[in-house]
Short mmCIF file of C-alpha atoms in Angstrom, two decimals:
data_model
loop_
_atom_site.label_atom_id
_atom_site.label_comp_id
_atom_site.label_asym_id
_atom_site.label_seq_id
_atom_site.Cartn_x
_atom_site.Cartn_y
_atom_site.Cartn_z
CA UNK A 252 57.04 87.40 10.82
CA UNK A 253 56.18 84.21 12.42
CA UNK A 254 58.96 82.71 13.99
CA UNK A 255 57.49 79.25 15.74
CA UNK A 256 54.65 77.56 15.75
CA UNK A 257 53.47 74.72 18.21
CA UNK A 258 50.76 72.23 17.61
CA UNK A 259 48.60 69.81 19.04
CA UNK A 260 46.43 68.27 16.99
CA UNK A 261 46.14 65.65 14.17
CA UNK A 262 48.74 64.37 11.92
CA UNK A 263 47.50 65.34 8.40
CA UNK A 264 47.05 68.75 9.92
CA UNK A 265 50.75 68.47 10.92
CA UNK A 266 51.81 67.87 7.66
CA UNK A 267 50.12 71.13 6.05
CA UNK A 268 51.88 72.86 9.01
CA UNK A 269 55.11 71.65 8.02
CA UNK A 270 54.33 71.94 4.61
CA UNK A 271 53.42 75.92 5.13
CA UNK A 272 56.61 76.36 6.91
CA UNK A 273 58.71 74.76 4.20
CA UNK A 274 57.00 77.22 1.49
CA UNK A 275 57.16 80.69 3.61
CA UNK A 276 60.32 81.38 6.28
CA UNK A 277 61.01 77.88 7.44
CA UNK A 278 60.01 78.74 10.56
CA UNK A 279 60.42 76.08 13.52
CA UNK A 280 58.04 73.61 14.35
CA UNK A 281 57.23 71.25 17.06
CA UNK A 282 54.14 69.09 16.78
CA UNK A 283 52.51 66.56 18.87
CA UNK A 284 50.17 64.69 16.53
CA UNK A 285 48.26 61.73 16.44
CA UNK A 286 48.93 58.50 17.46
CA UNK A 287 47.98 54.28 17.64
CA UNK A 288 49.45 53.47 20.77
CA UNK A 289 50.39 49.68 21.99
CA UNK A 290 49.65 48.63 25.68
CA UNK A 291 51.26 45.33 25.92
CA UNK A 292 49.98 42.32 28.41
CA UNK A 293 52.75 39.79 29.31
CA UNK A 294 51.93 36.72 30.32
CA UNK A 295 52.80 37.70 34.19
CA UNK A 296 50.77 40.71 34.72
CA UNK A 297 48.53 41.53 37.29
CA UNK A 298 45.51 41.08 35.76
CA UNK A 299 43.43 43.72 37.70
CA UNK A 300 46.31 46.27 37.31
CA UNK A 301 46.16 45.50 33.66
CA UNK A 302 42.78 45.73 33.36
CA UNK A 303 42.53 49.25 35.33
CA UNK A 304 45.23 50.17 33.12
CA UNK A 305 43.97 49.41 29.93
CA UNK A 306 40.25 51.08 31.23
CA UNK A 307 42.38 54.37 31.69
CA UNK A 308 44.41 54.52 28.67
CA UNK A 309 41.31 53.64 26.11
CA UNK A 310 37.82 55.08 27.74
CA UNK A 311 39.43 58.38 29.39
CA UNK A 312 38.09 61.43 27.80
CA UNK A 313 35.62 58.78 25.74
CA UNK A 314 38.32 57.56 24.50
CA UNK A 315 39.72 61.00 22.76
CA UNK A 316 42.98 60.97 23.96
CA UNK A 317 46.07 61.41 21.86
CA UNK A 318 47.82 58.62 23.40
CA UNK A 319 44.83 56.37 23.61
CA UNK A 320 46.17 52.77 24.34
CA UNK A 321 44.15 51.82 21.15
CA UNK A 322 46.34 48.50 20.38
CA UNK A 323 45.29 46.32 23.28
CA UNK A 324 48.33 43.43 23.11
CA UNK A 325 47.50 40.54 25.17
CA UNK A 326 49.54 37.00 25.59
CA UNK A 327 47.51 34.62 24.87
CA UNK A 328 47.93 32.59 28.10
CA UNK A 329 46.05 34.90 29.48
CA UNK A 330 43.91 36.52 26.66
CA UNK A 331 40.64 34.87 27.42
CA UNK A 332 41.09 35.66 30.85
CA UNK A 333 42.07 39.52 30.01
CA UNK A 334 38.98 39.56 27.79
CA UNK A 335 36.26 38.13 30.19
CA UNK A 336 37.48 40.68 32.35
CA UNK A 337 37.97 44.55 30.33
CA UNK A 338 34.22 43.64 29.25
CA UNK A 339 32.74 43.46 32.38
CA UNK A 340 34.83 46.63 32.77
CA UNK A 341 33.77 48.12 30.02
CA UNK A 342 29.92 47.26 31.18
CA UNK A 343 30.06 49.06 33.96
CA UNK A 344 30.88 52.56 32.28
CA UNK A 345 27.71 54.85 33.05
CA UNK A 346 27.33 56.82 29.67
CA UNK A 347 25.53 59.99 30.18
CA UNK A 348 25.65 63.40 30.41
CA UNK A 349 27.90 65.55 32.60
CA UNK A 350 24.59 67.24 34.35
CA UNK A 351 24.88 63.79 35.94
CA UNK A 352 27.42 63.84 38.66
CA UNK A 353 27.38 59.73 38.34
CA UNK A 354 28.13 59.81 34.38
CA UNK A 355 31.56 58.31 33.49
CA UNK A 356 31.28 58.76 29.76
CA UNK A 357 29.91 61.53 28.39
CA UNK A 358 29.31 62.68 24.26
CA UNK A 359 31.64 62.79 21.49
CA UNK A 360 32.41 66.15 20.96
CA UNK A 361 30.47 66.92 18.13
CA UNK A 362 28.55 65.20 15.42
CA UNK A 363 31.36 64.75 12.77
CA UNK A 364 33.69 63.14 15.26
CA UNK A 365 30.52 61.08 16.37
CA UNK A 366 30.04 59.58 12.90
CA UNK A 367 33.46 59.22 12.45
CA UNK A 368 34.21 56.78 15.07
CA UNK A 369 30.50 54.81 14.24
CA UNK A 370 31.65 54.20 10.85
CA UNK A 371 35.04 52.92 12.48
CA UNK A 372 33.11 50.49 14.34
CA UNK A 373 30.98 49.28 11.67
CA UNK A 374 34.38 48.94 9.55
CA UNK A 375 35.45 46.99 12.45
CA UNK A 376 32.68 44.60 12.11
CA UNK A 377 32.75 44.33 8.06
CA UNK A 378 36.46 43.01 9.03
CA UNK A 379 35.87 40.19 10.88
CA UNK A 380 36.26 41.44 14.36
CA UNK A 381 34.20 40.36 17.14
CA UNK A 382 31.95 42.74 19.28
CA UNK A 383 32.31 41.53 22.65
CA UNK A 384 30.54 44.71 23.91
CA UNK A 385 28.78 47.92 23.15
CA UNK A 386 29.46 48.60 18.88
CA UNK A 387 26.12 50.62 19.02
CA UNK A 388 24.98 54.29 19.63
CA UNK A 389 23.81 54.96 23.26
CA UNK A 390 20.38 56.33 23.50
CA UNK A 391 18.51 58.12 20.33
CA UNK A 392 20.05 61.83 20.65
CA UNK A 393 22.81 63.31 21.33
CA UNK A 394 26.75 62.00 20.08
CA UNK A 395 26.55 59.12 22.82
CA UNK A 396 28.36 55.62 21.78
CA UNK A 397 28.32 52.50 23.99
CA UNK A 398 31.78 51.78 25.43
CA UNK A 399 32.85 48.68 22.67
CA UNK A 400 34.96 45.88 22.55
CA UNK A 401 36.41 44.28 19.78
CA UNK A 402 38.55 41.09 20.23
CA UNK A 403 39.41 39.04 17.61
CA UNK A 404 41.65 41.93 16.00
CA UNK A 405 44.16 41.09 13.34
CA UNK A 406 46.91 43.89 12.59
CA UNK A 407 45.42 44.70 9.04
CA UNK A 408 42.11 45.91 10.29
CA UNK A 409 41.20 49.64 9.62
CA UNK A 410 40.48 49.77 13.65
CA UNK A 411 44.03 48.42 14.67
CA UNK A 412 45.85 51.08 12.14
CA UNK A 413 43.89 54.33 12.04
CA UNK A 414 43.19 56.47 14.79
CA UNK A 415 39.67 56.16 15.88
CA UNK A 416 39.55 58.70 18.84
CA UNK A 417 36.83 57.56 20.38
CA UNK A 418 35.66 54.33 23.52
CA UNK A 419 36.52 51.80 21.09
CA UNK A 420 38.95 48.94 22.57
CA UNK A 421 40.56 46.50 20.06
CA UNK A 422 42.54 43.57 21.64
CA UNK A 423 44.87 41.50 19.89
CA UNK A 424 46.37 38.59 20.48
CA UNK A 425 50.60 37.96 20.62
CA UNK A 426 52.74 34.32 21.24
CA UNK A 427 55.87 36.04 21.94
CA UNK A 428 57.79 39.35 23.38
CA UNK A 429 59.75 39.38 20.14
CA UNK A 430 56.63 39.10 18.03
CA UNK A 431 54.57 41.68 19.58
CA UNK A 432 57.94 44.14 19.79
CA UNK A 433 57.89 43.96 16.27
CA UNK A 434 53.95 44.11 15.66
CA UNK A 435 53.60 47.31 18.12
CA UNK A 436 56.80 49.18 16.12
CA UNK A 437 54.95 48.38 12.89
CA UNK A 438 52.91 51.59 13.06
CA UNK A 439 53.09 55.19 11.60
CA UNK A 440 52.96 56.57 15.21
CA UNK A 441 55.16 56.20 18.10
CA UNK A 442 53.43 58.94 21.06
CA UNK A 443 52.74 56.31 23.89
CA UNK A 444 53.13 52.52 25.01
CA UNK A 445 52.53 50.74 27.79
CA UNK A 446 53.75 47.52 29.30
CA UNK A 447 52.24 45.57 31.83
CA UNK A 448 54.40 42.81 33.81
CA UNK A 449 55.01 41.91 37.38
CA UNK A 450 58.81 41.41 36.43
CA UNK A 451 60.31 44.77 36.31
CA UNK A 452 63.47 43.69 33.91
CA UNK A 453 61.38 42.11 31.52
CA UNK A 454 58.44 45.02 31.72
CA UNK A 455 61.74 47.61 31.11
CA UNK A 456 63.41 45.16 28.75
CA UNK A 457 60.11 45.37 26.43
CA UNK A 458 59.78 49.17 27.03
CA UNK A 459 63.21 49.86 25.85
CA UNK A 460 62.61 48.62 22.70
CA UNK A 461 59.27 50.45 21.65
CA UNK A 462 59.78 53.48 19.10
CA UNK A 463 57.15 55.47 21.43
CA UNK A 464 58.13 58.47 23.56
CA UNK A 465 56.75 57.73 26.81
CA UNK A 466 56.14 54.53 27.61
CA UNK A 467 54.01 53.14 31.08
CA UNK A 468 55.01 50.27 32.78
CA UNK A 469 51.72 48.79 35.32
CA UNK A 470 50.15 52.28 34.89
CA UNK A 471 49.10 54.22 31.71
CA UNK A 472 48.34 58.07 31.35
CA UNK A 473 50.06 58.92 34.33
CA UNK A 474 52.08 62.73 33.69
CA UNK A 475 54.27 65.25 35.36
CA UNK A 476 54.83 68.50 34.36
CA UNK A 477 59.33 66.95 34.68
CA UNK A 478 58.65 64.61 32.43
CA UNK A 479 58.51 65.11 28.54
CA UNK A 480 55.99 64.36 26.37
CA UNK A 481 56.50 63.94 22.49
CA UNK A 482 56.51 61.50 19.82
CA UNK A 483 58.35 59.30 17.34
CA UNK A 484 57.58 59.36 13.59
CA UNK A 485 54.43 60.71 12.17
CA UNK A 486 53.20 61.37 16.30
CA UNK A 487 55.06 64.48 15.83
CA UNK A 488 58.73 66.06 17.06
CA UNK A 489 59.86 68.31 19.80
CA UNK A 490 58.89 67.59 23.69
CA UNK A 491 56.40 69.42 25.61
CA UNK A 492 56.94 69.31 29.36
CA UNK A 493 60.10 69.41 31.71
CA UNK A 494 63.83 70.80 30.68
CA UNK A 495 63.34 69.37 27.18
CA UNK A 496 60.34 71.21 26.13
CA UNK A 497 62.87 74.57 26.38
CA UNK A 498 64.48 73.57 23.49
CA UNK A 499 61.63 74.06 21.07
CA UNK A 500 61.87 77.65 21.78
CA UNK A 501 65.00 78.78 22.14
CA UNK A 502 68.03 78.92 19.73
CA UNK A 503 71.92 78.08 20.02
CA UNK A 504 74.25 81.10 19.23
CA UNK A 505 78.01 80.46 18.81
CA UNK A 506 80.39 83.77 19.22
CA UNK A 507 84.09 83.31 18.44
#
């Protein structure tokens, strides 16, 4: 008797949702799933915008956000630069509990997503990428992980294609707008992207060619309840938020 269903959650539980639908009343769906989103660094960014920007869309939540900016793009004019910089960021984090009002990283959420994203960094590691911070557990109990670094990142590794959802930043590093358009569309997800320039045309020039369904430009996880929300490809279909979100529940009727 089911008539919709809407889900947020990950994409293989998507797919059994979608699959359930297909085998009982195709009822409609709208999902907003997982994702591996790009935040791209031109060449002309502000660095400390980009690096405040980058801080937000990885570490927020400790770092279990849907639209995590979890592919850290950064021209390579600038990439050593970039790096020095997002790990003294990352330094800083306090990691402790929320009984302390000073804490800016609290616990995984439980103990399975805890080992989860330690064996991602370890993969990480096995790979070939560098730790330039963190890449341990923080303290001896609890599901606390150091805020981590990896730079070095090649587009094969398990850590710049899976979703890790957890504070682990990979940077990579791109030549060329044209190559790293292509390398951040290479992905099974499209929810997010983010673009970083002090050149607006060129920042919206880039943006309009991601396969991502919002996309930032000098900001990241910024929202409004206006403004949909949704993905591309495996991220899911249908838009939460402003006029579009409607749609998902409501149903045309032609009468002739």
């Amino acid at each position: 008797d089911v008539e919709k269903i809407a889900f947020t959650g990950s994409t293989p539980v998507g797919h059994r949702i979608i699959q359930a639908s297909g085998e009982t009343n195709l009822k409609k769906v709208s999902l907003e799933l997982g994702g591996k989103s790009p935040l791209i660094v031109l060449d002309d960014a502000d660095v400390d915008v980009a690096i405040n920007a980058a801080h937000v869309g990885l570490f927020l939540n400790q770092g279990q956000c849907c639209c995590a900016s979890s592919r850290l793009f950064v021209q390579d004019t600038i990439y050593d630069k970039f790096v020095e910089a997002a790990v003294k960021k990352a330094q800083a984090i306090k990691v402790a509990g929320y009984d302390d009002l000073e804490a800016d990283q609290g616990p995984q959420v439980d103990d399975i997503q805890f080992k989860r994203v330690m064996g991602y960094i370890e993969k990480g590691k096995t790979e070939g990428a560098r730790v330039a911070t963190g890449g341990e557990r923080h303290g001896e109990k609890g599901y606390f992980i150091q805020p981590t670094v990896f730079t070095d990142v090649t587009d094969n590794m398990t850590i710049a294609q899976e979703e890790i959802f957890g504070p682990v930043m990979s940077i990579l590093k791109f030549s060329t707008e044209e190559e790293v358009i292509e390398r951040a569309n290479n992905t099974n997800f499209g929810l997010a992207a983010g673009v970083i320039s002090q050149n607006a045309s060129r920042a919206m020039g880039v943006a309009n060619q991601l396969r991502a369904g919002t996309v930032w430009i000098n900001t990241y996880d910024i929202f409004d309840a206006a403004a949909p929300f949704g993905g591309y490809k495996q991220s899911g279909h249908g838009r939460d938020k402003g006029e579009a979100a409607l749609d998902n529940w409501l149903e045309t009727k032609t009468i002739l």
